[in-house]
mmCIF file of C-alpha atoms in Angstrom:
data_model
loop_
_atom_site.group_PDB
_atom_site.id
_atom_site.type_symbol
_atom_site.label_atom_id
_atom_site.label_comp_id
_atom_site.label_asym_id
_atom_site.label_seq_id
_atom_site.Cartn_x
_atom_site.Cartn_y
_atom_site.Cartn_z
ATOM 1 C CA UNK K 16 0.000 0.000 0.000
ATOM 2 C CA UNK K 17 1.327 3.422 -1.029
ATOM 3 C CA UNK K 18 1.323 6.097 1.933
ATOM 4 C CA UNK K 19 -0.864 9.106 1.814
ATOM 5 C CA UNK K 20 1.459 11.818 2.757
ATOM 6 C CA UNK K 21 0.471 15.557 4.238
ATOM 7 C CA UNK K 22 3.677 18.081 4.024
ATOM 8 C CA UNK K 23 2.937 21.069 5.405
ATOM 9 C CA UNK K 24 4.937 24.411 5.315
ATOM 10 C CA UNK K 25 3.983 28.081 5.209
ATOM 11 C CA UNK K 26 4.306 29.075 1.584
ATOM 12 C CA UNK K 27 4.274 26.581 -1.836
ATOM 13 C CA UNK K 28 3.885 27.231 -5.414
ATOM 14 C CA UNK K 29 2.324 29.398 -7.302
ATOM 15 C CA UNK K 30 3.224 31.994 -4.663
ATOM 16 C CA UNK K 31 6.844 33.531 -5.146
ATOM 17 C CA UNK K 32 9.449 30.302 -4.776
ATOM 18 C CA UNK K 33 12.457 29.302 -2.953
ATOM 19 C CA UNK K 34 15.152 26.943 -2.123
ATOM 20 C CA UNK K 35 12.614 25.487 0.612
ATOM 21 C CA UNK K 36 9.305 25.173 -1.494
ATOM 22 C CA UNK K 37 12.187 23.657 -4.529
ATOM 23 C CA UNK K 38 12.636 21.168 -1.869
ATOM 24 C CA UNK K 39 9.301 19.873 -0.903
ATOM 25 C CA UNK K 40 8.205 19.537 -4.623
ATOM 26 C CA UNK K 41 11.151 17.582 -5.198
ATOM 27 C CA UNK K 42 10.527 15.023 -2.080
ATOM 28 C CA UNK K 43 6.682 15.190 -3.408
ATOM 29 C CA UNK K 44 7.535 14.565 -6.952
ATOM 30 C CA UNK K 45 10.090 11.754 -6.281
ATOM 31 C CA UNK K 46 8.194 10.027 -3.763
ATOM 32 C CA UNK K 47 4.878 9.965 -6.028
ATOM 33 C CA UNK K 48 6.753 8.815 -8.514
ATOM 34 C CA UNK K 49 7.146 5.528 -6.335
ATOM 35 C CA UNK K 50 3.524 5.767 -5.794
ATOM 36 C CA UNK K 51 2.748 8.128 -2.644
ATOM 37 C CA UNK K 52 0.044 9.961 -3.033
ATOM 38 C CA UNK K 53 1.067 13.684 -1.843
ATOM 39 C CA UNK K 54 -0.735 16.526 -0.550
ATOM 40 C CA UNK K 55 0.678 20.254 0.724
ATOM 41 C CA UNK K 56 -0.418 22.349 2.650
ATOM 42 C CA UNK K 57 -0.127 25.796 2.779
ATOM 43 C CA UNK K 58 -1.032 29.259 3.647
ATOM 44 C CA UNK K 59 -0.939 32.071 1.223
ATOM 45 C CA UNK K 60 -1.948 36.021 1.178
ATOM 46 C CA UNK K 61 -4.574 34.911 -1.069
ATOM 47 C CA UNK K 62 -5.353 31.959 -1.479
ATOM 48 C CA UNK K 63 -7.918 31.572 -4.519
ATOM 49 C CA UNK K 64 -8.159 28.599 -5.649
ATOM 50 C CA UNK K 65 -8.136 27.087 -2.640
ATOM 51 C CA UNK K 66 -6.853 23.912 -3.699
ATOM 52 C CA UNK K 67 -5.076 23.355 -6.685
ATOM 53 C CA UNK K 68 -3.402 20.317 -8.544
ATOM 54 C CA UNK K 69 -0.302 20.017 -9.490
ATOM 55 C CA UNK K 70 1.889 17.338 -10.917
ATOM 56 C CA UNK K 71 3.554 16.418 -7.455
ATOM 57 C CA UNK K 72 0.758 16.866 -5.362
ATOM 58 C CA UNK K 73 -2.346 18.276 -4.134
ATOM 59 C CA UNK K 74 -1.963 21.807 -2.975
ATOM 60 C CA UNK K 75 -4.346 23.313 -0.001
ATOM 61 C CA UNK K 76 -4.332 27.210 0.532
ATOM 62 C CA UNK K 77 -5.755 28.495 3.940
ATOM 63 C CA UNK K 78 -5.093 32.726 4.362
ATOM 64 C CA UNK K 79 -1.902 33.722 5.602
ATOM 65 C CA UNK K 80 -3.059 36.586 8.336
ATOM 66 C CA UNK K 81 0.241 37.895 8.377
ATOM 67 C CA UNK K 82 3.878 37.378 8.431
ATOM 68 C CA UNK K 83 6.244 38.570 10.722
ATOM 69 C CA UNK K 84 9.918 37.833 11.130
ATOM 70 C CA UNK K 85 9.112 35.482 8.073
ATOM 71 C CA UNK K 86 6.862 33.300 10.030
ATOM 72 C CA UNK K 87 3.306 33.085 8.227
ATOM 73 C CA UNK K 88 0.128 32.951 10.630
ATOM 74 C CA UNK K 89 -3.463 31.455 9.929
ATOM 75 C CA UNK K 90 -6.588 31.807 11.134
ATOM 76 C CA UNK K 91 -9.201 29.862 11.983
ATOM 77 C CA UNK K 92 -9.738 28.435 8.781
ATOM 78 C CA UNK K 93 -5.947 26.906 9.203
ATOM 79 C CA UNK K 94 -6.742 24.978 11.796
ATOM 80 C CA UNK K 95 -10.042 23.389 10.404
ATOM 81 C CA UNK K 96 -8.082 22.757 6.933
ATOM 82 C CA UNK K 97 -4.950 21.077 8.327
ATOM 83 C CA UNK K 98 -7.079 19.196 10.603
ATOM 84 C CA UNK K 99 -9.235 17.623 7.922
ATOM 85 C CA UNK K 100 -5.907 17.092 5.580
ATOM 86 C CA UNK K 101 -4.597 15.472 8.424
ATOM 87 C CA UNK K 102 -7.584 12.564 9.204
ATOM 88 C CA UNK K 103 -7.083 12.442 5.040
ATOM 89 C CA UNK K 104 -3.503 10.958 5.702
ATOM 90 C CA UNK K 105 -1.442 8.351 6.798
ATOM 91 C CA UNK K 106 1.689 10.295 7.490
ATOM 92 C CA UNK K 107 2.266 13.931 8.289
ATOM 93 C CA UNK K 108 5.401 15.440 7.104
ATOM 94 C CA UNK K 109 6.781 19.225 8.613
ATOM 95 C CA UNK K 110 9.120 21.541 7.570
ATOM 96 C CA UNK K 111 11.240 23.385 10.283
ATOM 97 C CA UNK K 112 11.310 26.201 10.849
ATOM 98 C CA UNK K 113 7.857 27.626 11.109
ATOM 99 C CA UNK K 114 6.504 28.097 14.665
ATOM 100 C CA UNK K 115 2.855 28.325 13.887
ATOM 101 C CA UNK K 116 3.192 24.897 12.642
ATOM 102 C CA UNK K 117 4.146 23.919 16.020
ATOM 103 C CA UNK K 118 0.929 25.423 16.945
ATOM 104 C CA UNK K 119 -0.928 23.618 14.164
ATOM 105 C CA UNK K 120 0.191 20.377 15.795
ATOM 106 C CA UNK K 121 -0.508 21.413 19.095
ATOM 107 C CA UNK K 122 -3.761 22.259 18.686
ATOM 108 C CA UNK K 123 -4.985 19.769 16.227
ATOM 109 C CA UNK K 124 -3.799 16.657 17.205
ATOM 110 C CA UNK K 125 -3.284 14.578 14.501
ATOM 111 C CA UNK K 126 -3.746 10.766 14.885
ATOM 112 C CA UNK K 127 -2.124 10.104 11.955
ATOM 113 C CA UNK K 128 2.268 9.681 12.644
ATOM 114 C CA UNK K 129 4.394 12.914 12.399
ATOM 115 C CA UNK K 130 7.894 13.319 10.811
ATOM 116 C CA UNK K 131 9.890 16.627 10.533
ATOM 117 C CA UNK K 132 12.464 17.580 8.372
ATOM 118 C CA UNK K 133 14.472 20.114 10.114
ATOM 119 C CA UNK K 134 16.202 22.528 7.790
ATOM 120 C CA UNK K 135 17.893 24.788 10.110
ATOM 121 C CA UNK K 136 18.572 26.153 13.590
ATOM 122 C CA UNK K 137 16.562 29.448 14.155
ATOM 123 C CA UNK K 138 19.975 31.587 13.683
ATOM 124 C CA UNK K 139 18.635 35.640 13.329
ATOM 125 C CA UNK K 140 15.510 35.345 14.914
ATOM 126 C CA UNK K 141 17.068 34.281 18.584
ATOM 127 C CA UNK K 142 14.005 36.744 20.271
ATOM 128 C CA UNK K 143 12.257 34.039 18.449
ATOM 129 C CA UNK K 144 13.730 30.964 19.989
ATOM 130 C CA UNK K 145 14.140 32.346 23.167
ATOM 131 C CA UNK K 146 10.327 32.022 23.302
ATOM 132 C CA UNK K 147 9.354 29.604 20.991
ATOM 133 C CA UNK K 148 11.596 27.059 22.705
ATOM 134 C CA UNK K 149 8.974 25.138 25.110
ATOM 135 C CA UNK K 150 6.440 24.638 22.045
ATOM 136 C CA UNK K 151 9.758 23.817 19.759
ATOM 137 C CA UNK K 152 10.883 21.244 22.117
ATOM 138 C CA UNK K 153 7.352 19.474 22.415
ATOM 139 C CA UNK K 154 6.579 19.308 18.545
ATOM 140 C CA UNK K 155 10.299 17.576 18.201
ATOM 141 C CA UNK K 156 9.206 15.274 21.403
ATOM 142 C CA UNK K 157 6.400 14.247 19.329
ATOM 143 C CA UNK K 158 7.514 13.156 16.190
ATOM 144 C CA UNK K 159 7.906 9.697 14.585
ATOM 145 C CA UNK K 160 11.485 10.632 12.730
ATOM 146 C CA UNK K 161 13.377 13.975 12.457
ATOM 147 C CA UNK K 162 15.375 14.372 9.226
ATOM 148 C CA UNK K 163 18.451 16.493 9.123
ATOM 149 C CA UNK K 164 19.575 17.023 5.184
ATOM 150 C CA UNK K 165 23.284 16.290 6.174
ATOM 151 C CA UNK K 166 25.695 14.758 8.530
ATOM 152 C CA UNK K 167 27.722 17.259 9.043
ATOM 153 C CA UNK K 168 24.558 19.789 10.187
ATOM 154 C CA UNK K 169 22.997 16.641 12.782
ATOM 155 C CA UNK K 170 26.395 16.752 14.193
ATOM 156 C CA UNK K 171 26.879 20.723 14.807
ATOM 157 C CA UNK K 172 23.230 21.652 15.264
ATOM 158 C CA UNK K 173 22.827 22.177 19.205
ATOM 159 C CA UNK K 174 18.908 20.947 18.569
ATOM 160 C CA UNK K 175 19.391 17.569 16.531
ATOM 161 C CA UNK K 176 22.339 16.652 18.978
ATOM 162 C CA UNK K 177 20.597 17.136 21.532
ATOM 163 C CA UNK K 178 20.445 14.177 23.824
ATOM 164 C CA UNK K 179 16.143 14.186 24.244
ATOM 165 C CA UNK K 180 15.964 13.811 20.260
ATOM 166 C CA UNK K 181 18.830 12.995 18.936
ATOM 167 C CA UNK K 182 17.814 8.806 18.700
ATOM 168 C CA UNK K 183 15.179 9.901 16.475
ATOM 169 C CA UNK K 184 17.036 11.949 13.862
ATOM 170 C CA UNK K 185 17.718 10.116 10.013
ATOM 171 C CA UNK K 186 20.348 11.898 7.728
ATOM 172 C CA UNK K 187 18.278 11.861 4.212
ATOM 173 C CA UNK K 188 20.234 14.158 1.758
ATOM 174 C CA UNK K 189 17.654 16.562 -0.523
ATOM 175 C CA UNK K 190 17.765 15.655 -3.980
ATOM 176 C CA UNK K 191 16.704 16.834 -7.409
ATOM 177 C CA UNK K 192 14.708 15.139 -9.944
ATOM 178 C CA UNK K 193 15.907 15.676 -12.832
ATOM 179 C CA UNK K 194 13.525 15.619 -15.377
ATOM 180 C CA UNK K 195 12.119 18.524 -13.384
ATOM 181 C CA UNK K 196 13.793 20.741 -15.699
ATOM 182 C CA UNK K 197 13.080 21.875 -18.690
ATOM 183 C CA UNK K 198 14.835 20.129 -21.164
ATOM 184 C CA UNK K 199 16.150 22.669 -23.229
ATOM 185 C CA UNK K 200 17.582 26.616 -22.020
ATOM 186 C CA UNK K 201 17.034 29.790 -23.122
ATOM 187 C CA UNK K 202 20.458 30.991 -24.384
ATOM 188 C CA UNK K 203 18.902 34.387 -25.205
ATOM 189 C CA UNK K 204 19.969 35.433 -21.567
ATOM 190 C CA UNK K 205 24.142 34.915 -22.117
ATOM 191 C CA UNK K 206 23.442 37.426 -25.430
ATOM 192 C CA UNK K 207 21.199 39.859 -23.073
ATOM 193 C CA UNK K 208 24.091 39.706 -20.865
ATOM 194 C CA UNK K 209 27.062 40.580 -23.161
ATOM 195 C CA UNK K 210 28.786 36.644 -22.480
ATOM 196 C CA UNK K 211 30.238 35.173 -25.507
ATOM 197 C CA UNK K 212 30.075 31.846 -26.634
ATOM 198 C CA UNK K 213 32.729 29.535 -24.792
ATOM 199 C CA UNK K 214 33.573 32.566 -22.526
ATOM 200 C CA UNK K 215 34.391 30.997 -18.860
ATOM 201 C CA UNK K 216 32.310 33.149 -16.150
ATOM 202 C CA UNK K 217 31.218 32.390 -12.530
ATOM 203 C CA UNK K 218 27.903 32.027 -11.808
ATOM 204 C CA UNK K 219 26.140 32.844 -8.459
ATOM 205 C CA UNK K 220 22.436 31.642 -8.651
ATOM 206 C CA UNK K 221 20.059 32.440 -5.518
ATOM 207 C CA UNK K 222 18.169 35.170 -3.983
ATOM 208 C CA UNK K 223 19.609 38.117 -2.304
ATOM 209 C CA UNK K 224 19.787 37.369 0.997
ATOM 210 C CA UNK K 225 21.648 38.642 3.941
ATOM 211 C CA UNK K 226 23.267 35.051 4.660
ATOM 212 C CA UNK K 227 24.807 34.624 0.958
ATOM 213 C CA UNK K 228 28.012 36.489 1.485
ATOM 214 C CA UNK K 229 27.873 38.545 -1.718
ATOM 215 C CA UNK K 230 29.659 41.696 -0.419
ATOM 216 C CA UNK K 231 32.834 38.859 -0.167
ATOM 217 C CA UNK K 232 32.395 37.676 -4.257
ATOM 218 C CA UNK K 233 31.893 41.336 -5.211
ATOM 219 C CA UNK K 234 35.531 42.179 -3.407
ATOM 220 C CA UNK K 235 36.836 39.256 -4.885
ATOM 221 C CA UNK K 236 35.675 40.555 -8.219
ATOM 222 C CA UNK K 237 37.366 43.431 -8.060
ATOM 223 C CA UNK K 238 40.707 41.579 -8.216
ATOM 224 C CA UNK K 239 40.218 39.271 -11.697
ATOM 225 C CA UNK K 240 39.144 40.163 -15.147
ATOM 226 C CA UNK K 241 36.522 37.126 -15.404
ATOM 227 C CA UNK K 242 32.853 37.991 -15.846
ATOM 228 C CA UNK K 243 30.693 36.615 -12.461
ATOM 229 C CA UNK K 244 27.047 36.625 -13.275
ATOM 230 C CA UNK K 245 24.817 37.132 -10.119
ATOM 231 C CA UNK K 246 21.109 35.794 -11.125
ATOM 232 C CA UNK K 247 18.334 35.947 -8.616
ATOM 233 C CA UNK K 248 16.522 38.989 -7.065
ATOM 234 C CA UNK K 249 15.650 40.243 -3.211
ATOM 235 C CA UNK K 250 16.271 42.710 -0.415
ATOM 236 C CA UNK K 251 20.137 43.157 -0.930
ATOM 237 C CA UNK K 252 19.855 43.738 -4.561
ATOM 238 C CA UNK K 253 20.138 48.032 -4.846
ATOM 239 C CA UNK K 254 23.138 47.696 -2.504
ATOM 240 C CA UNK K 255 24.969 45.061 -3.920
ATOM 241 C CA UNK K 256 25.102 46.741 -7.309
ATOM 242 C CA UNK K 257 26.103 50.150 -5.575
ATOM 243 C CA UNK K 258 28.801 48.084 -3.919
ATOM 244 C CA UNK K 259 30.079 46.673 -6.959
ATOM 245 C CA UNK K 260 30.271 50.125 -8.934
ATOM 246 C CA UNK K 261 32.224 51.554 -6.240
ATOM 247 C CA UNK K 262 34.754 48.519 -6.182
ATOM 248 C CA UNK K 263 34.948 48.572 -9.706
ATOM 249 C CA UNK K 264 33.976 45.169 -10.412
ATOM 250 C CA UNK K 265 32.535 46.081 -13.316
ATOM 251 C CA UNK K 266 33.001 42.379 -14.743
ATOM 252 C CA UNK K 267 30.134 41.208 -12.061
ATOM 253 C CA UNK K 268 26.990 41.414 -14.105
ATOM 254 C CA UNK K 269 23.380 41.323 -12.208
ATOM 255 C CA UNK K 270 20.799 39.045 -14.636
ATOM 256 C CA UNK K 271 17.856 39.754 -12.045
ATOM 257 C CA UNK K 272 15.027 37.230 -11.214
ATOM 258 C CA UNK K 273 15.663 34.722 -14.300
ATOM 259 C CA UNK K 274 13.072 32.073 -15.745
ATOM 260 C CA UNK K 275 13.838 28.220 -15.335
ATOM 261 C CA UNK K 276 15.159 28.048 -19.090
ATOM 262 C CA UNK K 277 17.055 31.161 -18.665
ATOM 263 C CA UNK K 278 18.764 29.185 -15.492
ATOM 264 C CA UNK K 279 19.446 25.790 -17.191
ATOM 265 C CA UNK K 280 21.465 27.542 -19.819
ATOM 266 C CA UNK K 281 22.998 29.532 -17.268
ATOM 267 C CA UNK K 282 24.202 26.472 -15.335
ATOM 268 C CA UNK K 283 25.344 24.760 -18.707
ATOM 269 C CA UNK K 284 27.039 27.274 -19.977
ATOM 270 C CA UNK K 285 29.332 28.394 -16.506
ATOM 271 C CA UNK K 286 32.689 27.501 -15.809
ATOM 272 C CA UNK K 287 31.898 26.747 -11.788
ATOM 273 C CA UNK K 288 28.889 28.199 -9.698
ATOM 274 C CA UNK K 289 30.117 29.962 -6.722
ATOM 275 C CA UNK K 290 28.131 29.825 -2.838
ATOM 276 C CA UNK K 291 29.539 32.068 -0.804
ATOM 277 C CA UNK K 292 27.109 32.069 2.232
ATOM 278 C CA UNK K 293 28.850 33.399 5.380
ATOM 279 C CA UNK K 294 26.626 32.067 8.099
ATOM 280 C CA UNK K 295 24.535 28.714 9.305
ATOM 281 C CA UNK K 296 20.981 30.300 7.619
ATOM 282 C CA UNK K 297 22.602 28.581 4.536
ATOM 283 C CA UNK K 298 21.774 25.005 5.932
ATOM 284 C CA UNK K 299 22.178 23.286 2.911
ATOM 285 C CA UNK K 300 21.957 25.025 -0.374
ATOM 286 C CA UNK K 301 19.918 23.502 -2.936
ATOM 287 C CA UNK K 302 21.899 25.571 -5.868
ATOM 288 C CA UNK K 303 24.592 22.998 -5.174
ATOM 289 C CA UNK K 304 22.855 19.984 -6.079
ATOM 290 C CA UNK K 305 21.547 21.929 -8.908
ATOM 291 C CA UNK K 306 25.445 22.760 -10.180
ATOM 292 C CA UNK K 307 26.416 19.061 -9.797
ATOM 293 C CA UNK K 308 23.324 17.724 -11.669
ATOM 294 C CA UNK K 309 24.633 20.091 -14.719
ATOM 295 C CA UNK K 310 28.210 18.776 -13.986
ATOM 296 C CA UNK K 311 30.157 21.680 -12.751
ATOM 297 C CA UNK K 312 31.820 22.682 -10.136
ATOM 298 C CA UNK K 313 31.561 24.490 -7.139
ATOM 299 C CA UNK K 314 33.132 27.042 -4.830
ATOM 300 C CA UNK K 315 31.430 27.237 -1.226
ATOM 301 C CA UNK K 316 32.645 28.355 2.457
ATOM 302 C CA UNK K 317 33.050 26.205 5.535
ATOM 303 C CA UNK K 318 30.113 27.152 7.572
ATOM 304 C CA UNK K 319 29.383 24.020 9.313
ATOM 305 C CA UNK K 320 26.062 23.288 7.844
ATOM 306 C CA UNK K 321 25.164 21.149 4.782
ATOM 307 C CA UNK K 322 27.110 22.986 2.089
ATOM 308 C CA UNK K 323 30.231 21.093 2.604
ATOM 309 C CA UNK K 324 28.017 17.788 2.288
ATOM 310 C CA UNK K 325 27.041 18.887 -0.662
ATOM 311 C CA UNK K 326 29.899 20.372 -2.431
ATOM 312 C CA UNK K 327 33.046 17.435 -1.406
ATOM 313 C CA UNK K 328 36.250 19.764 -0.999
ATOM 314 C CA UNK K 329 38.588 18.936 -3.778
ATOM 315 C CA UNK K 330 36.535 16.461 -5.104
ATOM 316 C CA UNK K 331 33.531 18.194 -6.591
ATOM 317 C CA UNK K 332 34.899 21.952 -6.147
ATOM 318 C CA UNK K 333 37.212 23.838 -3.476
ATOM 319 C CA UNK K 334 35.775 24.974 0.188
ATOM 320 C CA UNK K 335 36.989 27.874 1.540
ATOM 321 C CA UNK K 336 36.875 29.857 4.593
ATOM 322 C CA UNK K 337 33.797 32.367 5.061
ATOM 323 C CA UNK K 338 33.977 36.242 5.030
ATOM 324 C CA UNK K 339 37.090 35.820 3.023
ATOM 325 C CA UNK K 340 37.383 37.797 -0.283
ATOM 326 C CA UNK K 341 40.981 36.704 -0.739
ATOM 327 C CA UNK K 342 39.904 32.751 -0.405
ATOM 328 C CA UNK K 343 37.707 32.960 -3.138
ATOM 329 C CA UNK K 344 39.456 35.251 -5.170
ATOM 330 C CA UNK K 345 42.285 32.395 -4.909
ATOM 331 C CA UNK K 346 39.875 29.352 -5.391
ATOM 332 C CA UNK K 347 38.146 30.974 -9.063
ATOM 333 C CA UNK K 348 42.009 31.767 -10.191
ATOM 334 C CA UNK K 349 42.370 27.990 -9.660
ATOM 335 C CA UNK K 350 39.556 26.721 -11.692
ATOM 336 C CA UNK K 351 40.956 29.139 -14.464
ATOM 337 C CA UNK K 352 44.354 28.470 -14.609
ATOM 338 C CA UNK K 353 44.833 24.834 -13.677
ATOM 339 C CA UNK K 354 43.977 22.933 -16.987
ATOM 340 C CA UNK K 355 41.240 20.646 -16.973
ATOM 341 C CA UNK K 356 40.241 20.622 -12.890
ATOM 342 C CA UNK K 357 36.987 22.584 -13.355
ATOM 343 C CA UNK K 358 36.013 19.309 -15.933
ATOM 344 C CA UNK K 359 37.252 17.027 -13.743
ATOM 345 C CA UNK K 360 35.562 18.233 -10.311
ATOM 346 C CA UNK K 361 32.276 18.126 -12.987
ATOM 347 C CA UNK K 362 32.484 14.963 -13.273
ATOM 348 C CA UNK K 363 32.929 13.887 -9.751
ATOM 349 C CA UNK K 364 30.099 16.548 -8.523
ATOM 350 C CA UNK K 365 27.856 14.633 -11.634
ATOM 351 C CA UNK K 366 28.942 10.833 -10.194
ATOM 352 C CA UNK K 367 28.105 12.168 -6.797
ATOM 353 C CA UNK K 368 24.761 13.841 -7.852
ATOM 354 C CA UNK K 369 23.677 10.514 -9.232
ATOM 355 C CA UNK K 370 24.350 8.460 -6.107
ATOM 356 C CA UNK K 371 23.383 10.974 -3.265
ATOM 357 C CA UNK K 372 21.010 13.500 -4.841
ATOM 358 C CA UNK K 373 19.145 12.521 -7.524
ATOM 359 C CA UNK K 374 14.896 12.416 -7.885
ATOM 360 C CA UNK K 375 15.625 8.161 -7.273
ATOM 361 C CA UNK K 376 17.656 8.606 -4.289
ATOM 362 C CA UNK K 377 15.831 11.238 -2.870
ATOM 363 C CA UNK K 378 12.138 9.366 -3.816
ATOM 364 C CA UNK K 379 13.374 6.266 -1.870
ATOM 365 C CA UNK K 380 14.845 7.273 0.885
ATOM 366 C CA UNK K 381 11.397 9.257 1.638
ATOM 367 C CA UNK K 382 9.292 6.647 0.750
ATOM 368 C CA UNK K 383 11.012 4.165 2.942
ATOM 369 C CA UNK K 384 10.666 7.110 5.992
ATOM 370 C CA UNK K 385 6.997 7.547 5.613
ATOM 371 C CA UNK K 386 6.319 3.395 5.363
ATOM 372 C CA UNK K 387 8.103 2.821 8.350
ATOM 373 C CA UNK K 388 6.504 6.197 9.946
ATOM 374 C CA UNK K 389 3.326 5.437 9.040
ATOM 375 C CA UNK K 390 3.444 1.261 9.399
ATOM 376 C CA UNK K 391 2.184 1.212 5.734
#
């Protein structure tokens, strides 16, 4: 029998996406691919249709209320909507972080078995944890299974190594499927962007966040000749571009919010993609796993969190140290100059994609979690 399976978080497609809502259709899609039978739900500012379908899963809308310090808040309709998903189900699957889910559990009650994948530690918001703990610590109490997306984040995460939890936690690595992709790019964006054909540039693919480390590539751009294309849109955008003009990096180019064509061609067409988050609110960094499906390499920083699972130091790409302009400056003059390593760290980030991190991988190692959750 093939599990019925609730994820819940507090935003999915068609609202705006991210790395979080990339990785819930991808567990969705991969699992019901194996034959679970997948339903989200979600809360969005408004939420008409209420339910749509979608090729991965169900998706159910409730109102978000509001949404401060990034954490979305229902009403009553929430709780009568999650509740009936929930009886609907033979497994319920969180997301963490997102403290009204806590409530959501707390309230409701489901019968039906609880697992949480825990994406990160609350790292800005400490106000936050400081009094969200009690209601964090019960939801974790409660649950079947806690996933953490790495090794190397169970290990340095003061929650998930926590001795009251820390039996319960399974290392499950996200994944990509691949034929999730479009098939073929749109290679008008390297001509709307000046890049030649065969010219090597970096590529930095994400939004704009505080936690990404930009203001370190943009020094390090200042320093080499080679174009680095910065694709994605948010917060930090007007003052990364003022930063750059006043460095002079005049070779780091800013493509804006780019389509899914626009990206695979992007990706195919880069010499190495470059991660240069600073701090833990990186956890894991889907953009990785995206670089390695497309073969190429990668440059990230040693922040302790899943990054460095991802992206094997001098296997599939260098690792350097964070807040360091000079490190990476030093790692993308290596991929240039030493012949043939950038192809060769492809491959191995490709090999490694296929055995850790692709739609197959990711779809069973899910599916076997939610059977053995759920006693399906």
């Amino acid at each position: 029998m093939n599990p019925a399976v609730l994820h819940v978080y507090r935003t999915y497609f068609p609202d705006p996406p991210g790395g979080l809502q990339e990785a819930i259709r991808q567990i969705a899609l991969s699992t019901a691919m194996l034959g679970a039978r997948n339903t989200v739900f979600t809360l969005s500012p408004q939420p008409r249709p209420a339910v749509i379908e979608r090729p991965e899963a169900t998706v159910v809308r409730s109102r978000s209320w509001a949404a401060p310090a990034s954490c979305d808040l229902g009403g009553p309709d929430a709780f009568r909507e999650f509740a009936a998903c929930a009886r609907r189900s033979d497994v319920v699957h969180y997301l963490f972080p997102w403290p009204f889910l806590d409530v959501l559990h707390a309230v409701s009650r489901p019968r039906a078995p609880a697992v949480l994948t825990y994406i990160s530690d609350v790292v800005r918001q400490r106000w936050l944890n400081a009094a969200y703990g009690p209601l964090m610590w019960r939801t974790l109490k409660d649950m079947r299974f806690i996933v953490a997306n790495a090794p190397s984040y169970a290990a340095t995460s003061p929650v998930l190594s926590h001795p009251a939890i820390r039996d319960k936690v399974r290392v499950i690595p996200l994944g990509i499927e691949e034929s999730s992709y479009p098939k073929q790019g749109d290679e008008r964006i390297l001509e709307r962007l000046g890049i030649a054909s065969g010219e090597p540039f970096f590529l930095f693919l994400g939004v704009l966040r505080y936690y990404k480390g930009l203001p370190f590539l943009i020094q390090a751009a200042s320093k080499l000749k080679t174009r680095i294309v910065v694709a994605g849109s948010g917060h930090e955008s007007g003052a990364l571009q003022q930063q750059a003009r006043q460095a002079g990096a005049d070779n780091v180019v800013f493509a804006g919010q780019v389509s899914e064509a626009e990206k695979v061609s992007l990706l195919q067409s880069c010499l190495a993609l470059v991660l240069p988050s600073h701090l833990r609110s990186e956890a894991y960094g889907m953009v990785l796993v995206e670089a390695s499906m497309f073969s190429k390499p990668m440059i990230s920083c040693e922040i302790g969190t899943g990054t460095s699972f991802v992206n094997a130091h001098e296997q599939t790409g260098l690792v350097v140290p964070p807040e360091s302009p000079a490190a990476l400056e030093q790692a993308m003059r290596t991929l240039l100059s030493e012949h043939g390593l950038a192809a060769r760290m492809g491959v191995a980030a490709r090999q490694r994609y296929e055995s850790m991190f692709s739609g197959p991988a990711l779809g069973r190692a899910y599916l076997e979690l939610f059977r053995e959750a759920g006693m399906v």
